[in-house]
mmCIF file of C-alpha atoms and ligand atoms in Angstrom:
data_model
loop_
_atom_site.group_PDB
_atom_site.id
_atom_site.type_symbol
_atom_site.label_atom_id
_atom_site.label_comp_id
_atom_site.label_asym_id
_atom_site.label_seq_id
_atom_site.Cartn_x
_atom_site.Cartn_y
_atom_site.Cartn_z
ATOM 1 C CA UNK A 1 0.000 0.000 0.000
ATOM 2 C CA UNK A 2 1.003 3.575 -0.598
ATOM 3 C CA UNK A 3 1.938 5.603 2.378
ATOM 4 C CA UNK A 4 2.622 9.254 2.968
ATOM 5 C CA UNK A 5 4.765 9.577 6.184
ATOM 6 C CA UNK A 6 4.236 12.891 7.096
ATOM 7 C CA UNK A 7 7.081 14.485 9.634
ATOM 8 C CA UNK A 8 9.923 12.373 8.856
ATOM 9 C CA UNK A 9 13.656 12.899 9.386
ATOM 10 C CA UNK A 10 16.614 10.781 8.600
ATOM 11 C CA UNK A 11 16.341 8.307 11.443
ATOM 12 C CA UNK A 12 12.418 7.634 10.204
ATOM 13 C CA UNK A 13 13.459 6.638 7.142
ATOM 14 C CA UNK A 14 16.341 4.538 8.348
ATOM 15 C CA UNK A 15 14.113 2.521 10.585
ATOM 16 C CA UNK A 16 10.656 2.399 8.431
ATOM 17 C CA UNK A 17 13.064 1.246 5.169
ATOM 18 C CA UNK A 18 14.462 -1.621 7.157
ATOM 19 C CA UNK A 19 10.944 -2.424 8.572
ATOM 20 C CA UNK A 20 9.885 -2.203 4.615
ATOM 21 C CA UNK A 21 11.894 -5.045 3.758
ATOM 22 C CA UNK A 22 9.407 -7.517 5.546
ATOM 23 C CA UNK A 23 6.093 -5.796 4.074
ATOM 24 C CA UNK A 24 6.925 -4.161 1.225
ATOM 25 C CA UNK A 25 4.538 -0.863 1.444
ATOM 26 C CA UNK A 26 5.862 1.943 -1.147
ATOM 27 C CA UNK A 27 6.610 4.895 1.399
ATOM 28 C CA UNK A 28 6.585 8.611 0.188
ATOM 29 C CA UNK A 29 8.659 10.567 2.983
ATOM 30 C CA UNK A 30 7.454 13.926 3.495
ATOM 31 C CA UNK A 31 8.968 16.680 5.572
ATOM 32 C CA UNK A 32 6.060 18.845 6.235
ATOM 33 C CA UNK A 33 4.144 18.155 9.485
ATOM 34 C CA UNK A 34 0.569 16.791 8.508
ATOM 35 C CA UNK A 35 -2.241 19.496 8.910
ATOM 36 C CA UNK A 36 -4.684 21.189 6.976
ATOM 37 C CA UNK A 37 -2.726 23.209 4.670
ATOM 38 C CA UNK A 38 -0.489 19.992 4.261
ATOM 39 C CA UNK A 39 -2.876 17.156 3.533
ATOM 40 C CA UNK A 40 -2.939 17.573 0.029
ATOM 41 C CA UNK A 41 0.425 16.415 -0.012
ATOM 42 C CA UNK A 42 -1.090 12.864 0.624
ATOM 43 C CA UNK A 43 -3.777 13.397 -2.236
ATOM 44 C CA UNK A 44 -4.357 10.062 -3.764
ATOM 45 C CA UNK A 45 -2.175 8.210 -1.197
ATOM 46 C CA UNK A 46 -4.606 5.650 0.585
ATOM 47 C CA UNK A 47 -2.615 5.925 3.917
ATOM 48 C CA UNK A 48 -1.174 8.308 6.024
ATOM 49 C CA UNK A 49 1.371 8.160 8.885
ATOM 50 C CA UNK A 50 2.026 11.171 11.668
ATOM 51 C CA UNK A 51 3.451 11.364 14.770
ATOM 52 C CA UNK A 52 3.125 13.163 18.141
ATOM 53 C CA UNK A 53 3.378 16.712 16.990
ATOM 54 C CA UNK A 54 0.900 15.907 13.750
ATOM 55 C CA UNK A 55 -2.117 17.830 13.721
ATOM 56 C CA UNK A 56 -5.325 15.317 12.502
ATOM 57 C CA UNK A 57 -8.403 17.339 13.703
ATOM 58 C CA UNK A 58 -11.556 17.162 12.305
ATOM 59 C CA UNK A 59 -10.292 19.864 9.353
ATOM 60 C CA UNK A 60 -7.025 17.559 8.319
ATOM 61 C CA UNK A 61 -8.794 14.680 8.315
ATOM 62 C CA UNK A 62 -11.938 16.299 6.265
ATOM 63 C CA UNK A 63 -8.862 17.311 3.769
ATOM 64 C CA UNK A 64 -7.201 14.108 3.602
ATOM 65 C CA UNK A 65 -10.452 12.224 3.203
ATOM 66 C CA UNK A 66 -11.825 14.008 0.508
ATOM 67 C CA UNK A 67 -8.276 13.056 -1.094
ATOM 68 C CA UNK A 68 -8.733 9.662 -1.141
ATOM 69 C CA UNK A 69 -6.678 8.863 2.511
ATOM 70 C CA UNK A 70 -8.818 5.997 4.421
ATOM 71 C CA UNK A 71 -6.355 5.357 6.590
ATOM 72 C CA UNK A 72 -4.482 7.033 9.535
ATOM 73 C CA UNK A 73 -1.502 5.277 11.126
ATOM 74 C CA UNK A 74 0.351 7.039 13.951
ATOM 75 C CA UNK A 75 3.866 5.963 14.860
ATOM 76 C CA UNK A 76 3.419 6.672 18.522
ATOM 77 C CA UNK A 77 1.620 5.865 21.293
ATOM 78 C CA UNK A 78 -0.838 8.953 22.139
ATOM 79 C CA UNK A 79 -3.211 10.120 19.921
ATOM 80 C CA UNK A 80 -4.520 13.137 21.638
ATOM 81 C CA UNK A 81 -3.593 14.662 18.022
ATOM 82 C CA UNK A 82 -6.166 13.108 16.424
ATOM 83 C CA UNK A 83 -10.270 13.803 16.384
ATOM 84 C CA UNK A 84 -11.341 10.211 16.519
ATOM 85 C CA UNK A 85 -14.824 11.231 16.407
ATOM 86 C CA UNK A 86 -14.531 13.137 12.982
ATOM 87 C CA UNK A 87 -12.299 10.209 11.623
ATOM 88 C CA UNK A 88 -15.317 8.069 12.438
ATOM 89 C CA UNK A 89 -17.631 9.948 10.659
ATOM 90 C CA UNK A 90 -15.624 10.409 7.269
ATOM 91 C CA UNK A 91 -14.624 6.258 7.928
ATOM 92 C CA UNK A 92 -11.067 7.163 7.757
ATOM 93 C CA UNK A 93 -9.509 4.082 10.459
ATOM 94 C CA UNK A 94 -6.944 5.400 12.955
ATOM 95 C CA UNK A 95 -4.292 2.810 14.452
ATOM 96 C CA UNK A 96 -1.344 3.434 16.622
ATOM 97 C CA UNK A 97 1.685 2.086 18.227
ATOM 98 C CA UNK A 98 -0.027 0.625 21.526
ATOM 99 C CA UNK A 99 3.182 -0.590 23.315
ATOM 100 C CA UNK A 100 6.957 -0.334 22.508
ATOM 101 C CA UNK A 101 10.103 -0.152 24.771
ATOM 102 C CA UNK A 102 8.737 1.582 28.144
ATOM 103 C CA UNK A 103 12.292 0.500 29.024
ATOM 104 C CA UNK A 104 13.415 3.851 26.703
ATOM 105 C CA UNK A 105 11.462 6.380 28.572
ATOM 106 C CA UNK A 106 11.894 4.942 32.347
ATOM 107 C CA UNK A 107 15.785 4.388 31.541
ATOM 108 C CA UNK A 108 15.840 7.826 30.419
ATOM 109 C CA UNK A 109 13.951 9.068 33.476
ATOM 110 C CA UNK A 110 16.832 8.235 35.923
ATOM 111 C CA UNK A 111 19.385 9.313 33.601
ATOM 112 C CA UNK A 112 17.189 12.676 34.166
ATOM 113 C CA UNK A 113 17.576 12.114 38.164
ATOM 114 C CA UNK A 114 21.350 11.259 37.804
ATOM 115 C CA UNK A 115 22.048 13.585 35.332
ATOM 116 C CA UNK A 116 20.566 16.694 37.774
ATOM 117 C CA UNK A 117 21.511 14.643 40.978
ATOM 118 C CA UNK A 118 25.868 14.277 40.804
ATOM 119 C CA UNK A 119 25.429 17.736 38.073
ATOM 120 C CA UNK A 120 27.204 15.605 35.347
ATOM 121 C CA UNK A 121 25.666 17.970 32.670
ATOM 122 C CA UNK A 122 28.115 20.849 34.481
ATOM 123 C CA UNK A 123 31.242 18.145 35.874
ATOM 124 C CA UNK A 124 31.206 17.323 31.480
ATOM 125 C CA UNK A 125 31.810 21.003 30.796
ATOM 126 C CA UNK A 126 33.896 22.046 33.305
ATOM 127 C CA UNK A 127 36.374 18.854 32.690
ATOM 128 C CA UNK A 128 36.309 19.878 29.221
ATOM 129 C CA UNK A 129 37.935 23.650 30.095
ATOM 130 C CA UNK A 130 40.546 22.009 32.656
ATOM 131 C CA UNK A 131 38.585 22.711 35.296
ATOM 132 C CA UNK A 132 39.028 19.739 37.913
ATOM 133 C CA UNK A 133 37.476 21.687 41.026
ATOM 134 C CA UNK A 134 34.426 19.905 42.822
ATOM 135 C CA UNK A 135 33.000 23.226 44.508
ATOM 136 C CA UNK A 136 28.950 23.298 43.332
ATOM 137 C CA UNK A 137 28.820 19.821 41.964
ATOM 138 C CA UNK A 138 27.700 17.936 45.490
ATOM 139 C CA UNK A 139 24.989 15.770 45.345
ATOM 140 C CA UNK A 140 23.267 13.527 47.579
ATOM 141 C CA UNK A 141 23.076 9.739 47.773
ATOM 142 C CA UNK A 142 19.563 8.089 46.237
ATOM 143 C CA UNK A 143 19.815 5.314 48.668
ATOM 144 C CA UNK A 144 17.228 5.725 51.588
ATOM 145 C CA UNK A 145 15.661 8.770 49.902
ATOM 146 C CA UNK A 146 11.720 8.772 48.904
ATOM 147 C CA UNK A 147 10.804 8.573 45.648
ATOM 148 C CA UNK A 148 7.003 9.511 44.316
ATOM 149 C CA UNK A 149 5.244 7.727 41.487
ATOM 150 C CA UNK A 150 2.463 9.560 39.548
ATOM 151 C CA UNK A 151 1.149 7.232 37.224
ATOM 152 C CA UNK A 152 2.240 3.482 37.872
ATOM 153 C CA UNK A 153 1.399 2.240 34.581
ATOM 154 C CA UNK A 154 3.909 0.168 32.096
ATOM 155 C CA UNK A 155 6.731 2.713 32.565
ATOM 156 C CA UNK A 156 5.881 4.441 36.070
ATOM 157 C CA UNK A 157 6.490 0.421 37.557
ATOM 158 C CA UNK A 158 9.875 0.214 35.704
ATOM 159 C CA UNK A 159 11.227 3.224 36.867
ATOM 160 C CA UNK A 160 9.688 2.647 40.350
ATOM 161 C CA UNK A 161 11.863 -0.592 39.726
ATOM 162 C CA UNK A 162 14.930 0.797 39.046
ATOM 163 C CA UNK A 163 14.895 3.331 41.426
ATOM 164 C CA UNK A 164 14.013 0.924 44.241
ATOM 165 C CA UNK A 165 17.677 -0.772 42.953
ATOM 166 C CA UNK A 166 19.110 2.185 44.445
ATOM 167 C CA UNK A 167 17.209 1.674 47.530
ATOM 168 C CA UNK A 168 14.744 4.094 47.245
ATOM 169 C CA UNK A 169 11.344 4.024 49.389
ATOM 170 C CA UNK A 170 8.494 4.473 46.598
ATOM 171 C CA UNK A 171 4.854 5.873 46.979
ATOM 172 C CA UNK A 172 2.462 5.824 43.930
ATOM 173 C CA UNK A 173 -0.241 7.732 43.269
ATOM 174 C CA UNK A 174 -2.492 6.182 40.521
ATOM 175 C CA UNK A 175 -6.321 6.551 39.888
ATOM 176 C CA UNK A 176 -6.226 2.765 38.756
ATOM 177 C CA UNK A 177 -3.357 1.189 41.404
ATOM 178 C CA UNK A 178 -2.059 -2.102 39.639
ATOM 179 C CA UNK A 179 -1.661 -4.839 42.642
ATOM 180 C CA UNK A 180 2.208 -5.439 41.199
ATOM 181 C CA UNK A 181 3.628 -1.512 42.588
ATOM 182 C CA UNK A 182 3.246 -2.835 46.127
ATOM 183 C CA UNK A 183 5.266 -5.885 45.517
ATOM 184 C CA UNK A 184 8.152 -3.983 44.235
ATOM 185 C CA UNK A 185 8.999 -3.455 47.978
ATOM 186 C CA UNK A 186 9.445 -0.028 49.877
ATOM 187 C CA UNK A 187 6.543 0.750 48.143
ATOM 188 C CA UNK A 188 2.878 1.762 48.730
ATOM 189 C CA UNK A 189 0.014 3.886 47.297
ATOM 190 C CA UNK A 190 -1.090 7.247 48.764
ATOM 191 C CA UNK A 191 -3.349 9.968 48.357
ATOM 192 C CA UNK A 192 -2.057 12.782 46.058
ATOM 193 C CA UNK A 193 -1.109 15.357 48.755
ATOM 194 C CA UNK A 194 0.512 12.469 50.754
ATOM 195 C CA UNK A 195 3.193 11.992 47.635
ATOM 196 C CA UNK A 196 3.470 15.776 46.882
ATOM 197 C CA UNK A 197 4.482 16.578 50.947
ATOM 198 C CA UNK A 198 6.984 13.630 51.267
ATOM 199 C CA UNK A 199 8.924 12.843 48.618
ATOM 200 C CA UNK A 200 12.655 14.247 47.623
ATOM 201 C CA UNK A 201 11.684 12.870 44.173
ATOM 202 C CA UNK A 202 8.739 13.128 42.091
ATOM 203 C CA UNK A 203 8.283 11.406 38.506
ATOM 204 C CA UNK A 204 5.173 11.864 36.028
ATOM 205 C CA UNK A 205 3.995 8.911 34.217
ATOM 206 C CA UNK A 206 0.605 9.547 33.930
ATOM 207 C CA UNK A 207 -1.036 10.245 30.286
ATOM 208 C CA UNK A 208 -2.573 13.822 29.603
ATOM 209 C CA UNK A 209 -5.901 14.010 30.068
ATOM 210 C CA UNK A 210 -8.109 16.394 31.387
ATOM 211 C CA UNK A 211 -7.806 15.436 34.541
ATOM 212 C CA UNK A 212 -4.572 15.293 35.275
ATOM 213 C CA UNK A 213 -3.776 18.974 32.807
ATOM 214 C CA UNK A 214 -1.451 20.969 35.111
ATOM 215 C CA UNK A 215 -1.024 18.079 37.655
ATOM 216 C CA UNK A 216 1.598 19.690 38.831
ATOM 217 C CA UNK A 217 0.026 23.661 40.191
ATOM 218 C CA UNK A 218 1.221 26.442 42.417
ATOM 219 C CA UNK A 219 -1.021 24.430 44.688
ATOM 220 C CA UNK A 220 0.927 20.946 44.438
ATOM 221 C CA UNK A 221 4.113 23.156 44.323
ATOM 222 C CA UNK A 222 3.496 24.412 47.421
ATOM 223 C CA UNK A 223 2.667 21.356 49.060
ATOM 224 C CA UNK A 224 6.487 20.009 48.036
ATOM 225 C CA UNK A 225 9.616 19.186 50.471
ATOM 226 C CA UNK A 226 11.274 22.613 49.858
ATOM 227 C CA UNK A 227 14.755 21.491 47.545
ATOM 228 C CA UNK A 228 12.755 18.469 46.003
ATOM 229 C CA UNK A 229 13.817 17.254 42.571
ATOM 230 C CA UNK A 230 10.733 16.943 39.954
ATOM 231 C CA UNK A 231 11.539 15.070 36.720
ATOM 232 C CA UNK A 232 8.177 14.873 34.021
ATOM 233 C CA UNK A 233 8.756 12.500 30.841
ATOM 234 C CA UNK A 234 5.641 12.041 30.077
ATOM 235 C CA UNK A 235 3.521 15.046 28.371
ATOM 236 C CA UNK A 236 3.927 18.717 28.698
ATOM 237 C CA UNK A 237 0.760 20.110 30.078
ATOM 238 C CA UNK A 238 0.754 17.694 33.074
ATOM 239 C CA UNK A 239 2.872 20.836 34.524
ATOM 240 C CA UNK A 240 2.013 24.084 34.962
ATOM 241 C CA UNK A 241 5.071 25.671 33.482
ATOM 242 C CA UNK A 242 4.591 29.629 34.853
ATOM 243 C CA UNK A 243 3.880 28.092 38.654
ATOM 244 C CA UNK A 244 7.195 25.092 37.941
ATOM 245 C CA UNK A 245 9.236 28.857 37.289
ATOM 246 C CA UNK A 246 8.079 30.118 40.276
ATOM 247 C CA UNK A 247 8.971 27.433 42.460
ATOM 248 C CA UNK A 248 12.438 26.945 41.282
ATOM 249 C CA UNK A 249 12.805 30.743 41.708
ATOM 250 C CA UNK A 250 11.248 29.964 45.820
ATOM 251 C CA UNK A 251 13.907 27.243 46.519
ATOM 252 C CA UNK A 252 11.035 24.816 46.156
ATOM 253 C CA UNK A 253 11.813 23.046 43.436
ATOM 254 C CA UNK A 254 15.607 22.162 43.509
ATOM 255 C CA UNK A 255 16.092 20.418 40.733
ATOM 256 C CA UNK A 256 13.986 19.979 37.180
ATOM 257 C CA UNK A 257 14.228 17.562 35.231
ATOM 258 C CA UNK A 258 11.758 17.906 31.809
ATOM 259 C CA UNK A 259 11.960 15.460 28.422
ATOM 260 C CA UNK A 260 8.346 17.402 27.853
ATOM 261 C CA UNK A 261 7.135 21.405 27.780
ATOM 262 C CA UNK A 262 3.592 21.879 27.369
ATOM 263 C CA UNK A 263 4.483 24.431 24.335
ATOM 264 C CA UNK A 264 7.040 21.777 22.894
ATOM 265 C CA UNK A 265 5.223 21.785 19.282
ATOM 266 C CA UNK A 266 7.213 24.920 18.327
ATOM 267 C CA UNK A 267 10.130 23.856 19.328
ATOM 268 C CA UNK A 268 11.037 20.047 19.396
ATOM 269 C CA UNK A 269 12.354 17.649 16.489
ATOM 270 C CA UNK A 270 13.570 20.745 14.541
ATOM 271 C CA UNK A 271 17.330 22.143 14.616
ATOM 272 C CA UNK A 272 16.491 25.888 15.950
ATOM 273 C CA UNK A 273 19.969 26.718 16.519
ATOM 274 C CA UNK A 274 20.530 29.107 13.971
ATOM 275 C CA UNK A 275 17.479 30.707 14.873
ATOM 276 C CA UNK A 276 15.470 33.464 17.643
ATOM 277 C CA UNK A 277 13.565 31.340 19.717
ATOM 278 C CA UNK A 278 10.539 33.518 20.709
ATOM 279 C CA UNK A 279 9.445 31.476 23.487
ATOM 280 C CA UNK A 280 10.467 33.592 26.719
ATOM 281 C CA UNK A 281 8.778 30.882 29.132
ATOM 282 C CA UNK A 282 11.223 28.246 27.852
ATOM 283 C CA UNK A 283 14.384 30.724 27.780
ATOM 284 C CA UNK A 284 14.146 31.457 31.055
ATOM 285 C CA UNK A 285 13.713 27.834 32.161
ATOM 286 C CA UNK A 286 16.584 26.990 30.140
ATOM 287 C CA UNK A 287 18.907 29.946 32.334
ATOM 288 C CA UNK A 288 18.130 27.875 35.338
ATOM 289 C CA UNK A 289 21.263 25.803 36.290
ATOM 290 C CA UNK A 290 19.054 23.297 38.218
ATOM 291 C CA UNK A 291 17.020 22.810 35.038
ATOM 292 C CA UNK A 292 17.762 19.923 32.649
ATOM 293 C CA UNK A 293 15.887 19.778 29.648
ATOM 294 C CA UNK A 294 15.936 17.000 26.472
ATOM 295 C CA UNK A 295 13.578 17.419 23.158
ATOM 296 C CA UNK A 296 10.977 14.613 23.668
ATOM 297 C CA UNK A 297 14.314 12.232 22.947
ATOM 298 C CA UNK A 298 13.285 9.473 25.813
ATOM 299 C CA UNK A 299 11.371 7.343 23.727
ATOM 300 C CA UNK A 300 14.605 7.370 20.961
ATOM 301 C CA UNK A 301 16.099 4.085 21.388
ATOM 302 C CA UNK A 302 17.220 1.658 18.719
ATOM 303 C CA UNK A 303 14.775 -1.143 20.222
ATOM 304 C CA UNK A 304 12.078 1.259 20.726
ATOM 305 C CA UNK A 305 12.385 3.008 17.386
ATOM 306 C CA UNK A 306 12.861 -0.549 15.471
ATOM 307 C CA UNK A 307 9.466 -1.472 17.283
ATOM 308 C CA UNK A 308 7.247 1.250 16.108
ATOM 309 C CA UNK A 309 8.481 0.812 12.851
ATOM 310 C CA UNK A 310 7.382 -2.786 12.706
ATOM 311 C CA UNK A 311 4.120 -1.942 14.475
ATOM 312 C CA UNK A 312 2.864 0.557 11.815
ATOM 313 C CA UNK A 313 3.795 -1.170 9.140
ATOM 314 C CA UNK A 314 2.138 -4.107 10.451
ATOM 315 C CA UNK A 315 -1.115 -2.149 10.720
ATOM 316 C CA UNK A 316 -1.062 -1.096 7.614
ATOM 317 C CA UNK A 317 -0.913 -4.285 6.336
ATOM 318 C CA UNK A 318 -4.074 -5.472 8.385
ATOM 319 C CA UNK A 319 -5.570 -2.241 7.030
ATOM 320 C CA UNK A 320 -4.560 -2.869 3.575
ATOM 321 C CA UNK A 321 -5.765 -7.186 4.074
ATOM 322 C CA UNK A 322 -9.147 -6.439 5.612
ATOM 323 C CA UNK A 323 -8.105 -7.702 8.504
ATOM 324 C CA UNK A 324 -9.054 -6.920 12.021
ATOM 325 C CA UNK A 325 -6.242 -4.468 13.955
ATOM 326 C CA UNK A 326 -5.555 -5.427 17.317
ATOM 327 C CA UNK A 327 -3.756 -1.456 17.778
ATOM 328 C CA UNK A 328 -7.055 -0.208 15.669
ATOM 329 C CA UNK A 329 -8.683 3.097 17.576
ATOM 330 C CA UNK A 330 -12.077 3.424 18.004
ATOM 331 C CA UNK A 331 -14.322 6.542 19.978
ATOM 332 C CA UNK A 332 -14.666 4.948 22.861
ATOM 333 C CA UNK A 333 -11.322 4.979 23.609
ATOM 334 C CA UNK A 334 -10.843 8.484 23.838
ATOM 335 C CA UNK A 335 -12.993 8.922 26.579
ATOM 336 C CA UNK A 336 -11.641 5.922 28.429
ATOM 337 C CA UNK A 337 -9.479 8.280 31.524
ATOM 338 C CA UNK A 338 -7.306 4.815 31.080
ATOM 339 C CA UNK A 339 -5.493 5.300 28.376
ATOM 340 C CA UNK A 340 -1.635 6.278 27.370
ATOM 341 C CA UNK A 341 -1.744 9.876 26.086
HETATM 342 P P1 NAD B 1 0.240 3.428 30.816
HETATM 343 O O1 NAD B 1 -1.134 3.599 30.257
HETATM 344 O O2 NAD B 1 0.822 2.056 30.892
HETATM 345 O O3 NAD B 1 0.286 4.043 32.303
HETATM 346 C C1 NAD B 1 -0.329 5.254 32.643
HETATM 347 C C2 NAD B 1 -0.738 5.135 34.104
HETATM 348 O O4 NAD B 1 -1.312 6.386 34.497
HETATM 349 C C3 NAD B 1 -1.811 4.058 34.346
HETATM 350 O O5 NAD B 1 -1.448 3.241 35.442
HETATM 351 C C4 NAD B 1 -3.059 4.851 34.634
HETATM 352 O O6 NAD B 1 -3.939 4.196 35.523
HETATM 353 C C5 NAD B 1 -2.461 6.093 35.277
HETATM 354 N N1 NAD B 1 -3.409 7.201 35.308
HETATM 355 C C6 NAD B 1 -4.476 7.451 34.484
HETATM 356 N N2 NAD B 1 -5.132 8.545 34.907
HETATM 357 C C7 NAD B 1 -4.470 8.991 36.000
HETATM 358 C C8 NAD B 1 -4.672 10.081 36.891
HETATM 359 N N3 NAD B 1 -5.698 10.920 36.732
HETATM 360 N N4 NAD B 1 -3.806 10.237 37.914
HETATM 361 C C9 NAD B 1 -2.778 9.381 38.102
HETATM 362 N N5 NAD B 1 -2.533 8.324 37.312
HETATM 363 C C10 NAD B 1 -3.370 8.139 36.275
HETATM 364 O O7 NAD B 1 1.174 4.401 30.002
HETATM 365 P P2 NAD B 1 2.768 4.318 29.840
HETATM 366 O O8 NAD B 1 3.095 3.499 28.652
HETATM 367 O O9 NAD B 1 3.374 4.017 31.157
HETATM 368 O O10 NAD B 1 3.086 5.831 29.443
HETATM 369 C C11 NAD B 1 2.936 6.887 30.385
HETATM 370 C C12 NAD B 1 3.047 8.209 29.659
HETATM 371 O O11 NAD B 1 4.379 8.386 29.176
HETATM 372 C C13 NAD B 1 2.202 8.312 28.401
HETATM 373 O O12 NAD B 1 0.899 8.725 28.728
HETATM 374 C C14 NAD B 1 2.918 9.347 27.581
HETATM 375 O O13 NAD B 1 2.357 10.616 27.869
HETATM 376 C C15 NAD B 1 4.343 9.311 28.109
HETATM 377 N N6 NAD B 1 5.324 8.904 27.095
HETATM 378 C C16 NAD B 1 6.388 9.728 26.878
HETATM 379 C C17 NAD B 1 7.360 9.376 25.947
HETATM 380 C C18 NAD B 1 8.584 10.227 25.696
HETATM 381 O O14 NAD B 1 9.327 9.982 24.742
HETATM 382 N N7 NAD B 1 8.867 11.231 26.527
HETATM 383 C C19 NAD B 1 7.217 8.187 25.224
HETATM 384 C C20 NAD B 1 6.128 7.359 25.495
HETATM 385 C C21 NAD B 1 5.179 7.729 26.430
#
């Protein structure tokens, strides 16, 4: 089947073209991002494939279905870019990458805690200018210290996991608890104001939804251990970026730790470097020395990337056979509150 991957870079094609070999779909790589103004790129192209910083509302998909496009495959996991309802009604079929590595994104979580923990982003620069002092780069030991868990779903247990290697007490917070966090040992539910007041570490993992936009408020903040480290890899707007500033600039918040900012479609995926950015919320953040921040990378693993790869491809052959998709979306699942954004 023909497919128009909107959105792709060099390591997209890399990985979908050694997926290929196995299905043998003919791929048109497109720069653009998918969105209104860019569907007709995929005119006459049965299939189309985004990913998280797409744009498929009801308008897109109305443009790429009166194009031809029936079918919508997204190389990630969320889908809170796409209008499922309005793909329903024009009978365009939606499938995504259910599950891949949540070994990426939880690995890349403590490398977030470590990273912002021993200062290794500022011991790496100062080594390189022959600068062997240690004043400013003490940290503190993880063993013994409380970590909390919001969101203790396929990657919020294998962080809890590792972190509870270092001998870390745990407490989730979860509006489904899974029986397995408990056995992890150390480790035990509690109310959401319980978590914010005693840990020294606090990691999202819960999806963006409506409930859990801005998770993270002046109110939370100011229920926090005053110095506590918080580290979010999971979606932007689960923080309240303006109150997260304010904190840091209270002593509050110690240390951030961010792979996600809730205005990260402007900015993330794209080599700015020679540019203005224009974003004076994320400057300032970035003047913070307790503030680390990657571009969405968590997820970028070879195993992880290989998978979604595979996945698509293999829903667009299910697509393309007739056949039932086990990743298909349907409505209902976007009002499900238990879902990965
Ligand atoms: P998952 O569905 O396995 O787990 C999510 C957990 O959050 C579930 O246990 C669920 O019950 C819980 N939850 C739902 N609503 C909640 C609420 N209101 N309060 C607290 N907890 C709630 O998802 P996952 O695979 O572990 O992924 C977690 C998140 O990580 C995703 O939603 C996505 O936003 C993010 N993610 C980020 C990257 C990246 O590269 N940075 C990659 C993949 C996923």
């Amino acid at each position: 089947m023909k497919i128009a991957v909107f959105n792709t870079h060099k390591y997209d094609r890399e990985y979908f073209d050694q997926a290929n070999v196995k299905h043998n779909h003919e791929l048109v790589y497109l720069e653009p991002h998918l969105d209104h103004t860019t569907a007709p790129l995929a005119a006459g192209i049965p299939a189309a494939c985004i990913f998280v910083n797409d744009t498929a509302d009801a308008k897109t998909l109305e443009a790429l279905a009166s194009n031809g496009t029936k079918y919508l495959l997204l190389r990630c996991t969320g889908f809170n870019q796409v209008d499922l309802h309005a793909a329903a009604d024009l009978g365009i079929k939606v499938a995504r990458v259910a599950a891949y590595s949540p070994y990426s994104v939880a690995e890349h979580t403590v490398g977030l805690v470590l990273t912002l923990n021993r200062k290794i982003h500022k011991a790496y620069n100062r080594v390189r200018d022959d600068n062997f002092a240690l004043d400013g780069l003490m940290g503190f030991d993880l063993h013994g210290r409380t970590v909390g868990v919001i969101g203790t779903g396929k990657i919020g247990m294998i962080f809890a996991q590792i972190m509870r290697g270092f001998g870390c007490q745990l407490l989730g917070y979860d509006a489904y608890p899974n029986s397995n966090f408990e056995t992890i040992g150390a480790a035990r539910y509690v109310e959401l104001s319980e978590l914010l007041e005693n840990s020294d570490i606090i990691s999202l993992h819960c999806p963006l939804l409506p409930t859990t936009e801005h998770i993270i408020n002046a109110e939370a903040i100011s229920q926090m251990k005053p110095g506590m480290m918080l580290i979010n890899t999971s979606r932007g707007k689960l923080i309240d970026t303006r109150a997260v500033i304010e904190g840091i600039k209270a002593g509050k918040i110690g240390y951030l730790g961010i792979d996600v900012y809730e205005q990260e479609d402007n900015l993330f995926f794209e080599d700015l470097s020679g540019t203005v950015i224009q974003d004076d919320v994320f400057q300032l953040l970035q003047s913070f020395s307790n503030v680390v921040i990657t571009a969405h990378q968590a997820f970028f693993t070879r195993d992880a990337v290989t998978t979604i790869a595979e996945t698509t491809l293999s829903n667009a052959d299910c697509f393309e056979q007739g056949q039932a998709c086990p990743n298909e979306l349907k409505v209902e699942e976007k009002v499900v509150a238990k879902t990965s954004a």
